[in-house]
Amino acid sequence: MCRAVGFAEADTRTVLKFFDLLTSPWGQRRIGTEPSWASDITDDHSPYELSLALDGRTPEVRFLVEAQGQPTTLQSSWVDGLALCERLQRAAHITLERLERVRELFEPRNPEASFSLWHAFGLKAGGKPDFKVYLNPRARGDGQESALIQEALGRLGFTGSWRFITQEVMRRGAKDRLVYFSLDLSAGPAARVKLYVAHQDATVEELEGVLSRGGEYVPGEPRTFCRSLSGGEGPFTARPPLTCFAFTSDDAGRPFSSTLHFPLRAYVEDDLQSVRAIRHVLAPRDRGLFEQVLASITDRPLEAGRGLVQWASLRHQRGQARTTFYLAPEAYGAATTRPHMNRVLEYIETKKQELARLPLFAFVEDRSIDPRHRLGFAPCLAPMTMGFSDLMRFGLRDLSSRDEIQRILNAHTTVDEQHWEFFMRDVETLGINGRVDLVDSLSLLWGDHCAKTRQLINKLMSMVREANPIQRLVILEAVEAASDVGFSRFRQAGQEFTARTGKPLFYFGQPHQDLEDAHEQLMEKGIRALIASHAWTPEEEQRALSLVDEVNTSFVGMAEDLLAYALRARESGPLWPLTLGLKLVR
């Protein structure tokens, strides 16, 4: 890798010296066929990761390691990691003073934590090595992350950093999670504290919003980066993107730099597709260096697996863009399927990305348009919203069944059937609850302008009545995925409406999202787990994929109705079918 980027002999010796030190003594053991410890550094549990940072000028070679014991446990990794810190202090004169201040906070007490302590190294050609450690916000247990990080930042004199993270970065409730806490092992005002936040189901718009609050943000750059790598703009549901904010003591209340980390291997079919995508984000010289490095660390065909390139990150610092690629050594083999996904769930995710590119959502995300107009489709949405409750109660629910899958379906339907109440409140708040007679009401709800929206519920009702329980799960998961595409965007417009008017929205606002977050775990542990674990025959799988197609086709039709209605409402008012004197035509 060092030779591939053109490192001088002295720099190469420095990299090898510290790689040996950070992987000693376990680096001399035989790899074996299976990992003895499920290291979370890489998907195949290799306990180290390589990375290459490119800025158009001087490449940086980096690596990340997890200390290994014999055997390795969460606690032994902590103890061995601290011992490694002491060896590193003697060999490289690093500073452990800040780590000592927070050390006891991060000692692992949560057996479910994925790691306890990692060490990172980096060297630019002709430069001096940098070292840092990564600590786990979940060290004390799930739900304790915020208290732990707040205390750690307070001990380090970075109280302002916590205010920034909570007020500007973690704005979507349970969907934004602290995942890593990092310290530079150096002294002085330039020594960084870094906080990493995972953004589950985030869209590019949401990522742009978060990154715009950090340092040296370039508008539109995160969008281009994500689109180049994934072909879409989210929501990114297969694996969450991360944002990282680095703070220094010079200004603990505002980040020194902000970085977007994109989990590339979760959104490609193989590493050949990864490389082709990466070519779009690199200048020719850096592109050549990257491909030379890739060739130096693997001899397998790129199309034979996925996961060699795990992450890609982008940041600006002092006006200079820097792109970093995180590479798995694949000591235990390459992934041939996306982690934790089967073909049915993969297909749902693919169709979800297709829905995200519909013209309706470009309109809803256009901030140059008044948010009231971007939500002007609300009357046209009424048949789906009100009919969704019937779908839950009379289509999917069967309280008489003793089938285990049906029991999970029943539990889900009780959560979703009351969303229409939020919708009714928003109709009032948006100022579209005009006084109309019964004939006008029927014309508004059953006119041709919302025919495809009505047909959506009719189609779903027909599908679930003919489906067996596992097929119903697929239908429900496809419906939830399609709905999430819309509501993640509708909520943004709703938040802008509230910011302008001071009036809270519920169906198009955070309360609806809070309900969705509350039963996200039910989806993950119940519905998705059953779909993933089901032993699909070829015939069953093909039928499931056909059901997903039918669901998405119906949602595409509704999206066409909603966009046409909203565009007309922008000119003629939200109840335009009545203003124009349209009546039922039968």
Coordinates of C-alpha atoms in Angstrom, one line a residue:
M1 CA 0.0 0.0 0.0
C2 CA 2.8 2.4 0.9
R3 CA 4.6 1.6 -2.4
A4 CA 1.4 2.0 -4.3
V5 CA 1.1 5.7 -3.2
G6 CA 4.8 6.4 -3.7
F7 CA 5.9 6.6 -0.1
A8 CA 9.6 7.0 0.5
E9 CA 11.5 4.2 2.2
A10 CA 11.6 6.1 5.5
D11 CA 7.9 6.7 5.5
T12 CA 7.2 3.1 4.7
R13 CA 9.4 2.0 7.6
T14 CA 7.5 4.2 9.9
V15 CA 4.1 2.8 8.8
L16 CA 5.4 -0.8 9.2
K17 CA 7.0 0.0 12.6
F18 CA 3.7 1.2 14.1
F19 CA 1.6 -1.4 12.4
D20 CA 3.8 -4.1 14.0
L21 CA 3.5 -2.3 17.4
L22 CA -0.2 -1.8 17.2
T23 CA -0.8 -5.4 16.2
S24 CA 1.7 -7.0 18.6
P25 CA 1.7 -9.7 19.8
W26 CA -1.4 -11.0 18.2
G27 CA -0.4 -10.0 14.6
Q28 CA 2.0 -13.0 14.5
R29 CA -0.8 -15.6 15.1
R30 CA -2.2 -17.7 12.3
I31 CA -5.4 -16.1 10.9
G32 CA -7.4 -19.3 10.8
T33 CA -10.6 -19.9 8.9
E34 CA -13.0 -18.1 11.4
P35 CA -12.5 -15.1 13.6
S36 CA -12.1 -15.9 17.3
W37 CA -13.6 -12.5 18.2
A38 CA -16.4 -10.8 16.2
S39 CA -14.5 -7.5 15.7
D40 CA -16.9 -4.7 14.6
I41 CA -14.1 -2.9 12.6
T42 CA -15.0 -4.9 9.4
D43 CA -17.9 -6.9 8.2
D44 CA -16.0 -10.1 8.1
H45 CA -14.6 -9.4 11.7
S46 CA -11.0 -8.8 10.6
P47 CA -9.6 -6.9 13.6
Y48 CA -8.0 -4.2 11.5
E49 CA -8.9 -1.9 8.7
L50 CA -6.7 0.1 6.2
S51 CA -7.7 3.5 4.8
L52 CA -6.4 5.9 2.2
A53 CA -7.0 9.7 2.4
L54 CA -6.6 11.7 -0.8
D55 CA -6.7 15.5 -1.2
G56 CA -5.2 16.0 -4.6
R57 CA -1.8 16.7 -3.1
T58 CA -0.4 14.4 -0.4
P59 CA -1.9 11.0 0.2
E60 CA -2.2 9.7 3.8
V61 CA -1.9 6.0 4.7
R62 CA -3.9 5.0 7.8
F63 CA -5.1 2.0 9.7
L64 CA -7.4 1.1 12.6
V65 CA -6.9 -1.8 14.9
E66 CA -8.6 -3.6 17.8
A67 CA -6.2 -5.1 20.4
Q68 CA -6.7 -8.9 20.6
G69 CA -6.3 -11.2 23.6
Q70 CA -6.3 -14.9 23.9
P71 CA -9.2 -15.3 24.0
T72 CA -10.5 -11.8 23.1
T73 CA -13.4 -10.5 25.1
L74 CA -14.9 -7.0 25.5
Q75 CA -13.0 -6.6 28.8
S76 CA -9.7 -8.1 27.6
S77 CA -9.8 -5.8 24.6
W78 CA -10.2 -2.9 27.0
V79 CA -7.3 -4.0 29.2
D80 CA -5.1 -4.9 26.2
G81 CA -6.0 -1.6 24.6
L82 CA -4.9 0.4 27.6
A83 CA -1.6 -1.5 27.8
L84 CA -1.1 -0.7 24.1
C85 CA -1.6 3.0 24.9
E86 CA 1.3 2.8 27.4
R87 CA 3.6 1.0 24.8
L88 CA 2.6 3.6 22.3
Q89 CA 3.5 6.4 24.7
R90 CA 7.0 5.0 25.2
A91 CA 7.5 4.5 21.4
A92 CA 5.9 7.6 20.0
H93 CA 5.7 10.0 22.9
I94 CA 1.9 10.4 22.6
T95 CA -0.1 12.2 25.2
L96 CA -2.6 10.2 27.3
E97 CA -3.7 13.0 29.7
R98 CA -7.1 13.5 28.1
L99 CA -7.8 9.8 27.8
E100 CA -7.0 9.4 31.5
R101 CA -9.6 12.1 32.4
V102 CA -12.4 10.0 30.8
R103 CA -11.0 6.5 31.0
E104 CA -13.2 5.2 33.8
L105 CA -16.4 6.5 32.0
F106 CA -15.8 4.2 29.0
E107 CA -14.7 1.0 30.8
P108 CA -17.1 -1.5 29.3
R109 CA -20.0 -2.4 31.6
N110 CA -22.5 -3.3 28.8
P111 CA -22.1 -6.9 27.5
E112 CA -24.0 -5.9 24.4
A113 CA -21.5 -3.3 23.3
S114 CA -19.7 -4.0 20.0
F115 CA -16.3 -2.8 21.1
S116 CA -14.4 -1.1 23.9
L117 CA -11.3 0.6 22.6
W118 CA -9.7 1.0 19.1
H119 CA -6.5 2.6 18.0
A120 CA -5.9 4.6 14.8
F121 CA -2.7 5.6 13.0
G122 CA -2.1 8.0 10.1
L123 CA 0.9 9.2 8.2
K124 CA 1.2 11.7 5.3
A125 CA 4.2 11.4 3.0
G126 CA 7.0 13.2 4.6
G127 CA 5.0 14.0 7.8
K128 CA 4.8 12.8 11.4
P129 CA 2.5 10.1 12.5
D130 CA -0.9 10.9 14.1
F131 CA -2.6 8.6 16.7
K132 CA -6.1 8.6 18.1
V133 CA -8.4 6.3 20.1
Y134 CA -12.0 5.4 19.6
L135 CA -14.3 4.8 22.6
N136 CA -17.8 3.4 22.7
P137 CA -20.7 5.6 23.8
R138 CA -22.6 2.4 24.6
A139 CA -20.0 1.3 27.2
R140 CA -22.5 1.7 30.1
G141 CA -25.5 0.4 28.3
D142 CA -28.2 1.2 25.7
G143 CA -29.9 4.5 26.6
Q144 CA -26.9 5.8 28.5
E145 CA -25.0 7.2 25.5
S146 CA -26.1 10.9 26.0
A147 CA -25.3 11.0 29.7
L148 CA -21.9 9.3 29.1
I149 CA -20.8 11.6 26.3
Q150 CA -22.1 14.8 28.1
E151 CA -20.1 13.8 31.2
A152 CA -17.0 13.0 29.1
L153 CA -17.1 16.4 27.2
G154 CA -17.6 18.2 30.5
R155 CA -14.5 16.6 32.0
L156 CA -12.5 17.7 28.9
G157 CA -13.8 21.2 28.9
F158 CA -15.9 20.8 25.8
T159 CA -19.4 21.5 27.2
G160 CA -20.2 23.7 24.2
S161 CA -19.6 20.7 21.9
W162 CA -22.4 18.8 23.6
R163 CA -24.8 21.7 23.0
F164 CA -23.9 21.8 19.4
I165 CA -24.4 18.1 18.9
T166 CA -27.8 18.0 20.7
Q167 CA -29.2 21.1 19.2
E168 CA -27.8 21.0 15.6
V169 CA -27.0 17.4 14.8
M170 CA -29.3 15.0 16.7
R171 CA -32.6 16.4 15.7
R172 CA -34.6 13.3 14.6
G173 CA -35.1 11.5 17.9
A174 CA -34.1 7.8 18.0
K175 CA -33.0 7.9 14.4
D176 CA -29.9 9.9 15.3
R177 CA -27.5 7.9 17.5
L178 CA -24.0 8.6 18.9
V179 CA -21.8 5.7 17.8
Y180 CA -18.2 6.7 18.3
F181 CA -16.2 9.1 20.6
S182 CA -12.6 9.8 19.4
L183 CA -9.6 11.6 21.0
D184 CA -6.4 12.7 19.4
L185 CA -3.5 11.3 21.4
S186 CA -1.7 14.7 21.3
A187 CA -1.5 17.9 23.3
G188 CA -2.2 21.5 22.5
P189 CA -5.1 23.5 21.2
A190 CA -5.2 21.6 17.9
A191 CA -5.9 18.2 19.6
R192 CA -9.4 17.1 18.5
V193 CA -12.4 15.6 20.2
K194 CA -14.5 13.9 17.5
L195 CA -18.2 12.8 17.8
Y196 CA -19.7 10.4 15.3
V197 CA -23.5 10.3 14.8
A198 CA -25.4 7.6 12.8
H199 CA -28.4 8.9 10.9
Q200 CA -30.8 6.0 10.3
D201 CA -33.0 6.3 7.2
A202 CA -31.6 9.8 6.4
T203 CA -32.1 11.5 3.1
V204 CA -29.5 13.6 1.4
E205 CA -31.6 16.6 2.3
E206 CA -31.4 15.7 6.0
L207 CA -27.6 15.1 5.7
E208 CA -27.1 18.4 4.0
G209 CA -29.1 20.1 6.8
V210 CA -26.9 18.6 9.5
L211 CA -23.6 19.2 7.7
S212 CA -24.6 22.8 6.9
R213 CA -24.3 23.6 10.6
G214 CA -20.6 22.5 10.8
G215 CA -17.4 24.0 9.6
E216 CA -16.5 24.6 5.9
Y217 CA -19.8 23.3 4.5
V218 CA -20.1 23.5 0.7
P219 CA -23.7 23.5 -0.4
G220 CA -24.7 20.6 -2.6
E221 CA -21.4 18.7 -2.2
P222 CA -22.9 16.0 0.1
R223 CA -25.7 15.5 -2.3
T224 CA -23.4 15.0 -5.2
F225 CA -21.2 12.7 -3.2
C226 CA -24.1 10.5 -2.1
R227 CA -25.7 10.4 -5.6
S228 CA -22.3 9.5 -7.2
L229 CA -21.8 6.6 -4.8
S230 CA -25.3 5.2 -4.5
G231 CA -27.2 6.5 -7.5
G232 CA -29.9 8.0 -5.2
E233 CA -30.7 10.5 -2.5
G234 CA -32.1 8.2 0.1
P235 CA -33.6 7.5 2.5
F236 CA -30.6 5.3 3.2
T237 CA -32.0 2.4 5.1
A238 CA -29.7 -0.5 4.4
R239 CA -27.0 1.0 6.7
P240 CA -27.0 4.5 8.1
P241 CA -24.6 7.2 6.9
L242 CA -22.5 8.9 9.6
T243 CA -21.6 12.5 10.3
C244 CA -18.4 13.3 12.3
F245 CA -17.8 16.7 14.0
A246 CA -14.3 17.5 15.2
F247 CA -13.9 20.1 18.0
T248 CA -10.8 21.8 19.4
S249 CA -10.3 23.8 22.6
D250 CA -9.9 27.0 20.5
D251 CA -13.7 26.9 20.0
A252 CA -15.4 24.0 21.7
G253 CA -18.9 25.3 20.7
R254 CA -18.3 25.1 16.9
P255 CA -16.8 22.2 15.0
F256 CA -13.4 22.6 13.5
S257 CA -14.4 20.3 10.7
S258 CA -17.3 18.1 9.6
T259 CA -17.2 14.9 7.7
L260 CA -19.8 12.7 5.9
H261 CA -19.2 9.0 6.0
F262 CA -21.1 6.9 3.5
P263 CA -21.4 3.1 3.9
L264 CA -20.7 2.3 0.3
R265 CA -20.7 -1.5 0.6
A266 CA -24.4 -1.5 1.7
Y267 CA -25.5 0.2 -1.6
V268 CA -23.6 -1.7 -4.3
E269 CA -23.8 -5.2 -5.8
D270 CA -20.1 -5.7 -5.8
D271 CA -16.7 -3.9 -5.5
L272 CA -16.5 -3.3 -9.2
Q273 CA -19.6 -1.2 -8.9
S274 CA -17.9 0.6 -5.9
V275 CA -14.8 1.4 -8.0
R276 CA -16.9 2.7 -10.9
A277 CA -18.8 4.9 -8.5
I278 CA -15.6 6.2 -6.8
R279 CA -14.2 7.3 -10.1
H280 CA -16.9 9.9 -10.3
V281 CA -15.7 11.6 -7.0
L282 CA -12.0 11.6 -7.6
A283 CA -9.7 13.7 -9.8
P284 CA -7.6 11.7 -12.3
R285 CA -4.4 11.6 -10.2
D286 CA -6.2 10.5 -7.0
R287 CA -8.2 8.0 -9.0
G288 CA -5.0 6.4 -10.1
L289 CA -3.6 6.2 -6.6
F290 CA -6.8 4.7 -5.3
E291 CA -6.9 2.0 -7.9
Q292 CA -3.2 1.2 -7.4
V293 CA -3.8 0.8 -3.7
L294 CA -6.8 -1.4 -4.3
A295 CA -4.7 -3.7 -6.6
S296 CA -1.9 -3.9 -4.0
I297 CA -4.2 -5.3 -1.2
T298 CA -6.3 -7.8 -3.0
D299 CA -5.9 -10.3 -5.8
R300 CA -9.6 -11.3 -6.2
P301 CA -11.8 -10.1 -9.0
L302 CA -13.7 -7.0 -7.8
E303 CA -17.0 -8.5 -9.1
A304 CA -16.5 -11.6 -6.9
G305 CA -17.6 -9.9 -3.7
R306 CA -18.6 -6.7 -1.9
G307 CA -17.0 -5.1 1.1
L308 CA -13.4 -4.5 0.1
V309 CA -14.4 -0.8 0.1
Q310 CA -16.4 -0.4 3.3
W311 CA -16.9 3.4 3.7
A312 CA -16.1 6.5 1.7
S313 CA -15.9 9.9 3.5
L314 CA -15.8 13.5 2.5
R315 CA -14.7 16.6 4.4
H316 CA -13.4 20.1 3.8
Q317 CA -10.7 21.6 5.8
R318 CA -9.0 24.9 5.2
G319 CA -10.7 25.1 1.9
Q320 CA -9.4 21.7 0.7
A321 CA -11.6 18.7 0.0
R322 CA -10.4 15.4 1.3
T323 CA -11.8 12.0 0.4
T324 CA -11.0 8.9 2.4
F325 CA -11.7 5.2 1.6
Y326 CA -11.8 2.6 4.3
L327 CA -10.6 -0.8 3.1
A328 CA -11.2 -4.3 4.6
P329 CA -8.3 -6.8 4.5
E330 CA -10.9 -9.5 4.1
A331 CA -8.9 -11.9 6.3
Y332 CA -12.0 -14.1 6.6
G333 CA -13.4 -13.6 3.1
A334 CA -15.5 -11.2 1.1
A335 CA -19.2 -10.7 1.5
T336 CA -21.3 -12.0 -1.4
T337 CA -24.6 -10.6 -0.1
R338 CA -25.6 -7.4 1.7
P339 CA -25.3 -8.0 5.5
H340 CA -28.6 -8.9 7.2
M341 CA -30.6 -8.7 3.9
N342 CA -32.2 -11.4 1.8
R343 CA -33.4 -11.0 -1.8
V344 CA -37.0 -9.9 -0.8
L345 CA -35.7 -7.2 1.6
E346 CA -33.1 -6.1 -0.9
Y347 CA -35.8 -5.7 -3.6
I348 CA -37.9 -3.7 -1.3
E349 CA -34.9 -1.4 -0.7
T350 CA -34.3 -1.1 -4.4
K351 CA -37.9 -0.1 -5.1
K352 CA -37.8 2.3 -2.2
Q353 CA -34.8 4.1 -3.9
E354 CA -36.7 4.2 -7.1
L355 CA -39.7 5.8 -5.4
A356 CA -37.4 8.5 -3.9
R357 CA -36.7 9.8 -7.4
L358 CA -40.3 10.5 -8.3
P359 CA -41.1 14.2 -9.3
L360 CA -43.4 14.6 -6.3
F361 CA -40.6 14.4 -3.9
A362 CA -38.4 16.9 -5.8
F363 CA -41.4 19.3 -5.6
V364 CA -41.9 18.7 -1.8
E365 CA -38.1 19.2 -1.2
D366 CA -38.0 22.5 -3.1
R367 CA -37.4 25.1 -0.4
S368 CA -38.0 27.9 -2.8
I369 CA -41.7 27.0 -2.6
D370 CA -43.8 28.0 0.4
P371 CA -44.1 24.9 2.6
R372 CA -47.9 25.3 2.6
H373 CA -48.0 24.9 -1.1
R374 CA -45.6 21.9 -1.0
L375 CA -48.2 20.2 1.3
G376 CA -51.0 21.4 -0.9
F377 CA -51.8 17.8 -1.9
A378 CA -53.3 17.1 1.6
P379 CA -57.0 17.0 0.5
C380 CA -56.0 14.5 -2.3
L381 CA -54.2 12.4 0.3
A382 CA -57.4 12.0 2.5
P383 CA -58.7 8.8 0.8
M384 CA -55.4 7.0 1.5
T385 CA -55.0 8.4 5.1
M386 CA -58.6 7.5 6.1
G387 CA -58.6 4.2 4.2
F388 CA -55.3 3.2 5.8
S389 CA -57.1 2.7 9.1
D390 CA -59.6 0.3 7.4
L391 CA -56.7 -1.6 5.8
M392 CA -55.2 -2.2 9.3
R393 CA -58.5 -3.1 11.0
F394 CA -60.4 -5.0 8.3
G395 CA -57.6 -6.1 5.9
L396 CA -54.5 -7.1 7.9
R397 CA -55.9 -7.8 11.3
D398 CA -57.2 -11.2 12.2
L399 CA -57.6 -11.6 16.0
S400 CA -59.1 -15.1 15.6
S401 CA -55.9 -16.5 14.1
R402 CA -53.3 -18.5 16.2
D403 CA -50.6 -18.2 13.5
E404 CA -47.4 -16.6 15.0
I405 CA -46.9 -14.4 11.9
Q406 CA -50.5 -13.2 12.1
R407 CA -50.0 -12.3 15.8
I408 CA -47.1 -10.0 14.8
L409 CA -49.2 -8.5 12.1
N410 CA -52.0 -7.8 14.6
A411 CA -49.7 -6.0 17.0
H412 CA -48.5 -3.8 14.1
T413 CA -52.0 -2.9 13.0
T414 CA -52.9 -1.5 16.4
V415 CA -50.0 1.0 16.2
D416 CA -50.9 2.3 12.7
E417 CA -54.7 2.5 12.7
Q418 CA -55.0 5.9 14.5
H419 CA -52.7 8.1 12.3
W420 CA -55.8 9.6 10.7
E421 CA -56.4 11.7 13.9
F422 CA -53.1 13.5 13.3
F423 CA -54.2 14.1 9.7
M424 CA -57.5 15.8 10.8
R425 CA -55.6 18.2 13.1
D426 CA -53.2 19.2 10.3
V427 CA -56.0 19.8 7.8
E428 CA -57.3 22.4 10.3
T429 CA -53.9 23.9 11.0
L430 CA -53.0 24.2 7.3
G431 CA -56.2 26.2 6.8
I432 CA -57.9 23.9 4.3
N433 CA -60.9 22.9 6.4
G434 CA -63.4 24.9 4.4
R435 CA -67.1 24.7 5.0
V436 CA -68.6 22.5 2.2
D437 CA -71.9 20.7 1.8
L438 CA -72.2 16.9 1.4
V439 CA -72.2 16.9 -2.3
D440 CA -69.1 19.0 -2.5
S441 CA -67.4 16.8 0.0
L442 CA -68.1 13.7 -2.0
S443 CA -66.9 15.4 -5.2
L444 CA -63.7 16.4 -3.4
L445 CA -63.0 12.8 -2.2
W446 CA -64.3 10.8 -5.1
G447 CA -63.4 13.0 -8.1
D448 CA -61.1 11.8 -10.8
H449 CA -58.3 14.0 -9.4
C450 CA -57.7 11.5 -6.7
A451 CA -58.8 8.3 -8.4
K452 CA -55.3 6.7 -8.2
T453 CA -55.1 7.5 -4.5
R454 CA -58.4 5.7 -3.8
Q455 CA -57.3 2.8 -6.0
L456 CA -54.2 2.4 -3.8
I457 CA -56.3 1.4 -0.7
N458 CA -58.6 -0.8 -2.8
K459 CA -55.6 -2.5 -4.4
L460 CA -53.9 -3.1 -1.0
M461 CA -57.1 -4.4 0.5
S462 CA -57.5 -6.9 -2.4
M463 CA -53.9 -8.0 -2.1
V464 CA -54.0 -8.7 1.7
R465 CA -57.2 -10.6 1.5
E466 CA -55.8 -13.0 -1.0
A467 CA -52.4 -13.3 0.7
N468 CA -51.1 -15.8 3.3
P469 CA -49.5 -14.5 6.5
I470 CA -45.9 -14.4 5.2
Q471 CA -47.1 -12.6 2.0
R472 CA -49.0 -10.1 4.2
L473 CA -45.7 -9.3 6.0
V474 CA -44.1 -8.6 2.6
I475 CA -46.9 -6.3 1.6
L476 CA -46.8 -4.5 4.9
E477 CA -43.0 -4.0 4.8
A478 CA -43.3 -2.7 1.2
V479 CA -46.1 -0.3 2.2
E480 CA -44.0 0.9 5.2
A481 CA -40.9 1.4 3.0
A482 CA -42.9 3.4 0.4
S483 CA -44.6 5.5 3.1
D484 CA -41.2 6.3 4.7
V485 CA -40.0 7.7 1.4
G486 CA -42.9 10.2 1.4
F487 CA -43.2 11.1 5.1
S488 CA -39.4 11.6 5.6
R489 CA -39.8 14.4 3.0
F490 CA -43.3 15.7 4.1
R491 CA -41.9 16.1 7.6
Q492 CA -39.2 18.5 6.3
A493 CA -41.9 20.7 4.7
G494 CA -43.9 20.4 7.9
Q495 CA -41.0 21.6 10.0
E496 CA -40.5 24.6 7.7
F497 CA -44.2 25.4 8.0
T498 CA -44.0 25.3 11.8
A499 CA -40.8 27.4 11.8
R500 CA -42.6 30.1 9.7
T501 CA -45.9 30.1 11.4
G502 CA -45.3 28.8 14.9
K503 CA -48.1 26.3 14.4
P504 CA -47.1 22.6 15.0
L505 CA -48.1 19.9 12.6
F506 CA -48.8 16.4 13.7
Y507 CA -49.3 14.1 10.7
F508 CA -46.8 16.1 8.6
G509 CA -44.6 16.7 11.7
Q510 CA -42.6 15.2 14.5
P511 CA -45.4 13.5 16.4
H512 CA -46.2 11.2 13.5
Q513 CA -42.4 10.4 13.2
D514 CA -42.2 9.7 16.9
L515 CA -44.9 7.1 16.5
E516 CA -43.0 5.6 13.6
D517 CA -39.8 5.5 15.6
A518 CA -41.7 3.8 18.5
H519 CA -42.6 0.8 16.4
E520 CA -39.4 0.7 14.3
Q521 CA -38.0 -1.9 16.7
L522 CA -41.2 -4.0 16.2
M523 CA -40.5 -3.9 12.4
E524 CA -36.9 -4.8 12.8
K525 CA -37.3 -7.6 15.4
G526 CA -40.6 -8.9 14.1
I527 CA -41.5 -8.3 10.4
R528 CA -38.1 -7.9 8.9
A529 CA -36.6 -10.7 11.0
L530 CA -39.3 -13.1 9.8
I531 CA -38.9 -12.1 6.1
A532 CA -35.1 -12.5 6.4
S533 CA -35.3 -15.9 8.2
H534 CA -38.1 -17.4 6.1
A535 CA -37.0 -20.3 3.9
W536 CA -38.3 -19.0 0.6
T537 CA -38.9 -21.5 -2.2
P538 CA -38.2 -20.0 -5.7
E539 CA -41.9 -19.8 -6.3
E540 CA -42.6 -18.1 -3.0
E541 CA -39.8 -15.6 -3.5
Q542 CA -41.0 -14.7 -7.0
R543 CA -44.5 -14.2 -5.8
A544 CA -43.1 -11.9 -3.0
L545 CA -41.2 -9.8 -5.5
S546 CA -44.4 -9.5 -7.6
L547 CA -46.3 -8.3 -4.5
V548 CA -43.6 -5.6 -3.9
D549 CA -44.0 -4.5 -7.6
E550 CA -47.7 -4.2 -7.2
V551 CA -47.4 -2.1 -4.0
N552 CA -44.9 0.2 -5.6
T553 CA -46.9 0.6 -8.8
S554 CA -49.9 1.7 -6.7
F555 CA -47.8 4.2 -4.8
V556 CA -46.4 5.6 -8.0
G557 CA -50.0 6.2 -9.2
M558 CA -50.8 8.0 -5.9
A559 CA -47.7 10.2 -6.2
E560 CA -48.8 11.3 -9.7
D561 CA -52.2 12.3 -8.2
L562 CA -50.6 14.2 -5.3
L563 CA -48.2 16.2 -7.5
A564 CA -50.9 17.1 -10.0
Y565 CA -53.2 18.2 -7.2
A566 CA -50.5 20.2 -5.4
L567 CA -49.5 22.1 -8.6
R568 CA -53.1 23.0 -9.3
A569 CA -53.6 24.0 -5.6
R570 CA -50.7 26.3 -5.8
E571 CA -52.5 28.3 -8.5
S572 CA -56.2 27.8 -7.5
G573 CA -56.2 27.1 -3.8
P574 CA -56.2 23.8 -1.7
L575 CA -59.9 23.0 -2.5
W576 CA -59.5 23.8 -6.2
P577 CA -61.9 21.1 -7.4
L578 CA -64.8 22.9 -5.6
T579 CA -63.5 26.4 -6.6
L580 CA -63.6 25.3 -10.3
G581 CA -67.0 23.7 -9.8
L582 CA -66.0 20.2 -10.5
K583 CA -68.6 17.6 -9.7
L584 CA -68.6 13.8 -9.7
V585 CA -68.7 12.3 -13.1
R586 CA -70.2 8.8 -13.3

